[in-house]
Amino acid sequence: MTTSAADARFMARALQLARRGLYTTDPNPRVGCVIVKDGKIVGEGWHERAGEPHAEINALNQAGKMNTHSAGVYLTLEPCCHEGRTPACAPALIKAGVKRVVAAMRDPNPLVAGKGFKQLEGHGIQVAVGLMEAEAEALNPGFISRMKRGRPYVRVKLAASLDGRTGMANGDSKWITSEAARADVQKWRARSSAILTGVSTVLADDPALTVRDFKTGRQPLRVVLDSRLSMSPRARMLRGEGKTLVVTAGEDVALAEALKKAGAEVAHISTPQKSVDLTALLKHLAWLEVNEVLVEAGATLCGALLRQGLVDELVLYYAPHIMGNNERGMFALPPLLRMSDRINMEVTDVRAVGRDWRVIARVSEKQD
């Protein structure tokens, strides 16, 4: 079924509504819905928080029964057809008597994955899929990744000088970037399901790794890679709001129990070499319904993730400094002997943040 300029206008509004849930819907996807009758919007809604009504239900409630019969519905994601924390939405649209549903994309969740559309079509409702699909996918990279790849979307955040140095050789790194850049990082934390760091960062900086200045109603899960369980039970992040998961390859029961008593959860995810298995870790996080992971760590962990092909996106803040070639770099990687060994990136956004520059780049699917 073809779509029109009016369809595009209403879908753009649905996408705008979906963005309102950017920081609050986790682990559910961000979804917007617009109901139109006689060319006018009669109902709008978005999914605000997991466990609360979905976008379709909110829009139907706003429209009222009189306005939904023979109406058109614009959705950023296929309506669900299974009952989870809330009732299914496809039956609600059928019951409301809508005539047409335009959806930006199919739901990647195997429990839905086209079944919602089939339910609608089985009751004589016209369905069009694919309008502004790329924009809808950009709203939910983590949910899509978890459903299709069985792992979260991994975003690495780093702050560096113009020559790519993240700290002095002695470990001093506060503060490379400006207050404006640090405030911008809070937005990435707020939309993330989990923040991943290494124990070296915890021992050196004792960070809280919490979201500040954002009312999200939740704190991301803090995940610490600690192969030998050297994290202190008095670490700052164990005293803050939210949960901390310590992932280890060590088997010292006493150390694990001390961390548990301090409030941490401890998981043993090991390789035969007695290091943390990063691929298995991401699968475990997906099992915990983690959609987006923000990595705030040093060169060793960032380099290992990049080298193993587990990084999807980089968020790099460059400060107007030169620090020299003896200071700490961004990624610990083995020597590259050929230009073809480079990891290619695709820059998707460059902008000023205060006096610094923020560069967003995705790992390119086409490698040399």
Short mmCIF file of C-alpha atoms in Angstrom, two decimals:
data_model
loop_
_atom_site.label_atom_id
_atom_site.label_comp_id
_atom_site.label_asym_id
_atom_site.label_seq_id
_atom_site.Cartn_x
_atom_site.Cartn_y
_atom_site.Cartn_z
CA MET A 1 0.00 0.00 0.00
CA THR A 2 1.39 3.42 -0.97
CA THR A 3 1.81 6.33 1.43
CA SER A 4 1.36 10.06 0.95
CA ALA A 5 2.83 13.38 2.07
CA ALA A 6 0.15 13.52 4.76
CA ASP A 7 1.21 10.08 5.96
CA ALA A 8 4.80 11.33 6.25
CA ARG A 9 3.67 14.34 8.28
CA PHE A 10 1.74 12.21 10.75
CA MET A 11 4.58 9.68 11.02
CA ALA A 12 7.02 12.49 11.73
CA ARG A 13 4.79 13.49 14.62
CA ALA A 14 4.70 9.92 15.90
CA LEU A 15 8.52 9.84 15.85
CA GLN A 16 8.60 13.12 17.73
CA LEU A 17 6.34 11.64 20.40
CA ALA A 18 8.45 8.48 20.65
CA ARG A 19 11.54 10.57 21.45
CA ARG A 20 9.85 11.73 24.63
CA GLY A 21 10.49 8.27 26.04
CA LEU A 22 14.20 8.34 25.21
CA TYR A 23 15.28 8.26 28.86
CA THR A 24 12.39 6.42 30.51
CA THR A 25 11.09 3.40 28.57
CA ASP A 26 13.99 1.02 29.20
CA PRO A 27 14.00 -1.95 28.68
CA ASN A 28 11.06 -1.43 26.33
CA PRO A 29 11.42 0.31 22.96
CA ARG A 30 10.59 3.98 22.46
CA VAL A 31 7.30 4.14 20.54
CA GLY A 32 5.00 6.93 19.41
CA CYS A 33 1.43 6.76 18.07
CA VAL A 34 -0.84 9.23 16.27
CA ILE A 35 -4.54 8.63 15.49
CA VAL A 36 -6.04 10.60 12.60
CA LYS A 37 -9.64 10.99 11.47
CA ASP A 38 -10.85 13.14 8.59
CA GLY A 39 -7.34 14.50 8.16
CA LYS A 40 -7.03 15.71 11.75
CA ILE A 41 -5.11 14.32 14.72
CA VAL A 42 -7.62 13.14 17.32
CA GLY A 43 -5.30 11.19 19.61
CA GLU A 44 -1.60 11.05 20.48
CA GLY A 45 0.47 8.90 22.78
CA TRP A 46 3.90 7.52 23.51
CA HIS A 47 5.23 4.78 25.71
CA GLU A 48 6.40 6.53 28.83
CA ARG A 49 7.69 3.79 31.13
CA ALA A 50 7.97 0.00 31.26
CA GLY A 51 4.93 -1.49 32.94
CA GLU A 52 2.74 1.45 31.97
CA PRO A 53 0.37 1.64 28.94
CA HIS A 54 1.92 1.47 25.48
CA ALA A 55 1.76 4.30 22.98
CA GLU A 56 -1.29 2.87 21.21
CA ILE A 57 -3.33 2.64 24.40
CA ASN A 58 -2.45 6.20 25.42
CA ALA A 59 -3.44 7.50 21.98
CA LEU A 60 -6.71 5.50 21.93
CA ASN A 61 -7.62 6.79 25.38
CA GLN A 62 -6.99 10.38 24.30
CA ALA A 63 -8.99 9.96 21.09
CA GLY A 64 -12.02 8.35 22.71
CA LYS A 65 -14.28 5.67 21.24
CA MET A 66 -16.20 8.00 18.93
CA ASN A 67 -13.04 9.14 17.13
CA THR A 68 -11.31 5.80 16.64
CA HIS A 69 -13.87 4.07 14.42
CA SER A 70 -12.56 4.03 10.82
CA ALA A 71 -9.56 6.14 11.88
CA GLY A 72 -5.97 5.89 10.66
CA VAL A 73 -3.17 5.01 13.04
CA TYR A 74 0.52 5.97 12.68
CA LEU A 75 2.99 3.92 14.69
CA THR A 76 6.77 3.96 14.92
CA LEU A 77 6.78 0.22 15.68
CA GLU A 78 4.52 -2.73 14.88
CA PRO A 79 1.81 -3.15 17.56
CA CYS A 80 2.47 -5.99 19.97
CA CYS A 81 0.23 -9.04 19.86
CA HIS A 82 1.39 -10.78 23.04
CA GLU A 83 0.64 -9.96 26.65
CA GLY A 84 3.63 -9.03 28.77
CA ARG A 85 3.62 -6.44 31.55
CA THR A 86 0.63 -4.85 29.81
CA PRO A 87 -2.16 -6.13 27.51
CA ALA A 88 -1.46 -6.53 23.78
CA CYS A 89 -2.03 -3.51 21.53
CA ALA A 90 -3.04 -5.13 18.22
CA PRO A 91 -6.32 -6.45 19.72
CA ALA A 92 -6.98 -3.00 21.22
CA LEU A 93 -6.68 -1.39 17.78
CA ILE A 94 -8.99 -4.03 16.32
CA LYS A 95 -11.54 -3.48 19.07
CA ALA A 96 -11.38 0.28 18.51
CA GLY A 97 -12.44 -0.23 14.90
CA VAL A 98 -9.53 1.52 13.18
CA LYS A 99 -9.41 1.27 9.40
CA ARG A 100 -5.74 1.69 8.53
CA VAL A 101 -2.38 1.30 10.30
CA VAL A 102 0.84 2.82 8.97
CA ALA A 103 3.91 1.52 10.82
CA ALA A 104 7.50 2.66 10.42
CA MET A 105 8.99 -0.77 11.09
CA ARG A 106 8.37 -4.37 11.97
CA ASP A 107 8.98 -5.38 15.57
CA PRO A 108 12.27 -7.35 15.83
CA ASN A 109 10.97 -9.17 18.91
CA PRO A 110 10.37 -12.81 17.85
CA LEU A 111 7.19 -12.79 19.94
CA VAL A 112 5.78 -10.20 17.51
CA ALA A 113 7.83 -10.04 14.27
CA GLY A 114 4.95 -9.59 11.82
CA LYS A 115 2.29 -11.34 13.88
CA GLY A 116 0.80 -8.01 14.94
CA PHE A 117 0.36 -6.98 11.31
CA LYS A 118 -1.23 -10.34 10.47
CA GLN A 119 -3.75 -9.91 13.27
CA LEU A 120 -4.73 -6.50 11.94
CA GLU A 121 -5.01 -7.69 8.34
CA GLY A 122 -7.02 -10.70 9.49
CA HIS A 123 -9.68 -8.25 10.71
CA GLY A 124 -9.75 -6.23 7.48
CA ILE A 125 -7.44 -3.43 8.62
CA GLN A 126 -5.17 -2.01 5.92
CA VAL A 127 -1.47 -2.10 6.86
CA ALA A 128 1.48 -0.18 5.38
CA VAL A 129 5.02 -0.77 6.68
CA GLY A 130 8.33 1.02 6.12
CA LEU A 131 7.54 4.74 6.16
CA MET A 132 10.51 6.52 7.85
CA GLU A 133 11.94 3.17 8.87
CA ALA A 134 15.51 4.45 9.27
CA GLU A 135 14.37 7.18 11.66
CA ALA A 136 12.40 4.66 13.70
CA GLU A 137 15.34 2.27 13.88
CA ALA A 138 17.61 5.10 15.08
CA LEU A 139 15.35 5.53 18.11
CA ASN A 140 15.90 1.96 19.32
CA PRO A 141 19.37 0.67 18.36
CA GLY A 142 19.69 -1.26 21.62
CA PHE A 143 16.31 -2.96 21.52
CA ILE A 144 16.88 -3.96 17.89
CA SER A 145 20.38 -5.24 18.66
CA ARG A 146 19.18 -7.27 21.64
CA MET A 147 16.40 -8.89 19.62
CA LYS A 148 18.37 -9.54 16.43
CA ARG A 149 21.92 -10.16 17.67
CA GLY A 150 21.35 -11.31 21.22
CA ARG A 151 23.55 -8.56 22.63
CA PRO A 152 23.15 -4.87 23.53
CA TYR A 153 24.23 -1.92 21.40
CA VAL A 154 27.67 -0.89 22.66
CA ARG A 155 28.61 2.78 22.72
CA VAL A 156 32.12 3.79 23.86
CA LYS A 157 32.54 7.28 25.34
CA LEU A 158 36.00 8.81 25.58
CA ALA A 159 37.33 12.28 26.37
CA ALA A 160 40.69 13.19 24.87
CA SER A 161 43.01 15.97 23.84
CA LEU A 162 43.27 16.90 20.17
CA ASP A 163 46.16 14.46 19.85
CA GLY A 164 44.09 11.60 21.27
CA ARG A 165 45.38 11.45 24.85
CA THR A 166 42.96 10.53 27.63
CA GLY A 167 45.17 11.24 30.63
CA MET A 168 48.69 11.85 31.86
CA ALA A 169 51.12 8.97 32.21
CA ASN A 170 50.67 9.12 35.99
CA GLY A 171 46.90 8.62 35.62
CA ASP A 172 45.80 12.24 36.12
CA SER A 173 42.80 12.85 33.86
CA LYS A 174 40.56 15.42 35.63
CA TRP A 175 39.40 17.27 33.74
CA ILE A 176 40.34 17.01 30.07
CA THR A 177 37.05 18.33 28.76
CA SER A 178 34.83 21.21 29.83
CA GLU A 179 31.82 21.22 32.13
CA ALA A 180 29.56 21.47 29.07
CA ALA A 181 30.96 18.23 27.66
CA ARG A 182 30.60 16.48 31.00
CA ALA A 183 26.98 17.61 31.17
CA ASP A 184 26.42 16.23 27.67
CA VAL A 185 27.69 12.83 28.84
CA GLN A 186 24.80 12.72 31.33
CA LYS A 187 22.38 12.46 28.39
CA TRP A 188 24.17 9.35 27.13
CA ARG A 189 24.15 7.86 30.61
CA ALA A 190 20.45 8.63 31.03
CA ARG A 191 19.42 6.78 27.86
CA SER A 192 21.65 3.77 28.58
CA SER A 193 20.58 0.55 30.27
CA ALA A 194 24.04 -0.07 31.70
CA ILE A 195 27.37 1.68 32.16
CA LEU A 196 30.40 -0.56 31.74
CA THR A 197 33.83 0.16 33.20
CA GLY A 198 36.97 -1.68 34.26
CA VAL A 199 38.27 -2.19 37.78
CA SER A 200 41.35 -0.06 36.98
CA THR A 201 39.08 2.94 36.50
CA VAL A 202 37.27 2.15 39.75
CA LEU A 203 40.53 1.85 41.71
CA ALA A 204 41.99 5.01 40.18
CA ASP A 205 38.98 7.34 40.21
CA ASP A 206 36.35 5.73 42.50
CA PRO A 207 33.54 7.01 40.23
CA ALA A 208 29.84 6.99 41.10
CA LEU A 209 28.76 6.35 37.46
CA THR A 210 25.27 7.66 38.15
CA VAL A 211 22.93 9.86 36.14
CA ARG A 212 22.79 13.40 37.47
CA ASP A 213 20.44 16.26 36.56
CA PHE A 214 18.01 13.95 34.73
CA LYS A 215 14.72 12.67 36.12
CA THR A 216 14.58 9.21 34.56
CA GLY A 217 13.11 7.31 37.50
CA ARG A 218 15.96 4.81 37.34
CA GLN A 219 19.73 4.48 37.37
CA PRO A 220 21.56 2.43 34.72
CA LEU A 221 23.06 -0.83 35.90
CA ARG A 222 26.74 -0.27 36.74
CA VAL A 223 28.92 -3.10 35.42
CA VAL A 224 32.53 -3.50 36.54
CA LEU A 225 34.95 -5.91 34.87
CA ASP A 226 37.13 -7.20 37.69
CA SER A 227 38.96 -10.38 36.71
CA ARG A 228 40.64 -10.88 40.09
CA LEU A 229 38.03 -9.29 42.39
CA SER A 230 40.28 -6.43 43.45
CA MET A 231 37.44 -3.92 43.81
CA SER A 232 37.02 -2.50 47.30
CA PRO A 233 33.73 -3.18 49.14
CA ARG A 234 33.92 0.51 50.11
CA ALA A 235 33.80 1.68 46.48
CA ARG A 236 31.62 4.72 45.97
CA MET A 237 29.37 3.08 43.39
CA LEU A 238 28.29 0.45 45.93
CA ARG A 239 26.82 3.17 48.14
CA GLY A 240 24.84 4.99 45.46
CA GLU A 241 21.35 4.54 44.11
CA GLY A 242 20.92 1.67 41.64
CA LYS A 243 22.60 -1.70 41.21
CA THR A 244 26.21 -2.67 40.58
CA LEU A 245 27.22 -5.91 38.87
CA VAL A 246 30.80 -7.06 39.30
CA VAL A 247 31.87 -9.48 36.56
CA THR A 248 34.87 -11.63 37.33
CA ALA A 249 37.00 -14.52 36.19
CA GLY A 250 38.31 -15.05 39.70
CA GLU A 251 37.08 -17.76 42.04
CA ASP A 252 37.91 -16.30 45.45
CA VAL A 253 34.72 -16.94 47.42
CA ALA A 254 35.69 -14.67 50.30
CA LEU A 255 36.30 -11.67 48.06
CA ALA A 256 33.05 -12.30 46.21
CA GLU A 257 31.10 -12.52 49.46
CA ALA A 258 32.62 -9.27 50.72
CA LEU A 259 31.41 -7.47 47.59
CA LYS A 260 27.97 -9.05 47.88
CA LYS A 261 27.68 -7.91 51.50
CA ALA A 262 28.54 -4.39 50.33
CA GLY A 263 25.61 -4.50 47.91
CA ALA A 264 27.13 -5.76 44.67
CA GLU A 265 25.92 -8.60 42.49
CA VAL A 266 28.74 -10.86 41.33
CA ALA A 267 28.81 -12.92 38.12
CA HIS A 268 31.55 -15.33 37.03
CA ILE A 269 32.01 -15.14 33.24
CA SER A 270 35.42 -16.52 32.35
CA THR A 271 37.50 -17.55 29.36
CA PRO A 272 39.93 -20.51 29.54
CA GLN A 273 42.66 -17.88 30.00
CA LYS A 274 40.99 -16.70 33.23
CA SER A 275 39.92 -13.34 31.86
CA VAL A 276 36.36 -12.04 31.52
CA ASP A 277 34.69 -13.30 28.35
CA LEU A 278 33.43 -10.08 26.75
CA THR A 279 31.13 -11.77 24.24
CA ALA A 280 29.54 -13.89 26.95
CA LEU A 281 29.23 -10.79 29.14
CA LEU A 282 27.21 -8.97 26.47
CA LYS A 283 24.97 -12.00 26.05
CA HIS A 284 24.44 -12.05 29.81
CA LEU A 285 23.52 -8.36 29.76
CA ALA A 286 21.02 -9.03 26.98
CA TRP A 287 19.50 -11.73 29.18
CA LEU A 288 19.15 -9.02 31.84
CA GLU A 289 17.20 -6.95 29.26
CA VAL A 290 20.01 -4.43 28.75
CA ASN A 291 19.51 -2.56 25.47
CA GLU A 292 22.25 0.08 25.33
CA VAL A 293 25.64 -0.10 27.05
CA LEU A 294 27.74 3.00 27.58
CA VAL A 295 31.40 2.15 28.08
CA GLU A 296 33.34 4.58 30.27
CA ALA A 297 36.69 2.91 30.69
CA GLY A 298 40.38 3.04 29.93
CA ALA A 299 42.35 2.05 26.87
CA THR A 300 42.63 -1.64 27.78
CA LEU A 301 38.92 -2.42 27.96
CA CYS A 302 38.00 -0.04 25.12
CA GLY A 303 40.70 -1.58 22.95
CA ALA A 304 39.63 -5.14 23.76
CA LEU A 305 36.00 -4.42 22.86
CA LEU A 306 37.02 -2.71 19.62
CA ARG A 307 39.45 -5.46 18.69
CA GLN A 308 36.81 -8.15 19.23
CA GLY A 309 34.25 -6.36 17.05
CA LEU A 310 31.95 -5.61 19.99
CA VAL A 311 31.78 -1.81 19.60
CA ASP A 312 28.96 -0.27 17.58
CA GLU A 313 29.53 3.43 18.13
CA LEU A 314 32.07 5.89 19.51
CA VAL A 315 31.20 9.15 21.25
CA LEU A 316 34.45 11.12 21.39
CA TYR A 317 34.93 14.48 23.10
CA TYR A 318 38.02 16.37 21.94
CA ALA A 319 39.36 19.20 24.09
CA PRO A 320 41.58 21.95 22.63
CA HIS A 321 44.80 20.67 24.21
CA ILE A 322 47.96 18.93 23.06
CA MET A 323 49.31 16.47 25.63
CA GLY A 324 52.16 14.68 23.85
CA ASN A 325 52.94 11.15 22.79
CA ASN A 326 54.03 9.83 26.18
CA GLU A 327 50.59 10.16 27.75
CA ARG A 328 47.68 7.69 27.79
CA GLY A 329 45.99 6.81 24.52
CA MET A 330 42.40 5.94 23.68
CA PHE A 331 42.63 2.28 22.64
CA ALA A 332 45.16 -0.38 23.58
CA LEU A 333 45.54 -2.31 20.34
CA PRO A 334 48.24 -4.66 19.03
CA PRO A 335 50.65 -3.14 16.49
CA LEU A 336 49.08 -2.77 13.05
CA LEU A 337 51.46 -3.76 10.29
CA ARG A 338 49.34 -2.78 7.27
CA MET A 339 46.99 0.06 6.47
CA SER A 340 44.40 -2.61 5.69
CA ASP A 341 44.46 -3.60 9.38
CA ARG A 342 42.80 -0.33 10.38
CA ILE A 343 39.33 -0.34 11.92
CA ASN A 344 37.24 1.86 9.66
CA MET A 345 34.69 4.24 11.12
CA GLU A 346 31.86 6.27 9.65
CA VAL A 347 31.48 9.72 11.20
CA THR A 348 27.79 10.49 11.67
CA ASP A 349 27.89 13.72 13.66
CA VAL A 350 30.36 16.48 14.56
CA ARG A 351 29.42 19.43 16.74
CA ALA A 352 30.76 21.89 19.27
CA VAL A 353 29.90 21.25 22.92
CA GLY A 354 31.07 24.22 24.93
CA ARG A 355 34.71 24.73 24.03
CA ASP A 356 35.13 21.07 23.03
CA TRP A 357 34.15 19.08 19.94
CA ARG A 358 32.02 15.96 19.98
CA VAL A 359 32.48 13.37 17.25
CA ILE A 360 30.08 10.44 16.87
CA ALA A 361 31.28 7.58 14.68
CA ARG A 362 29.97 4.11 13.93
CA VAL A 363 32.10 1.10 13.13
CA SER A 364 31.90 0.74 9.36
CA GLU A 365 30.48 -2.47 7.96
CA LYS A 366 33.02 -2.20 5.15
CA GLN A 367 36.50 -2.92 6.48
CA ASP A 368 39.63 -2.80 4.30
#
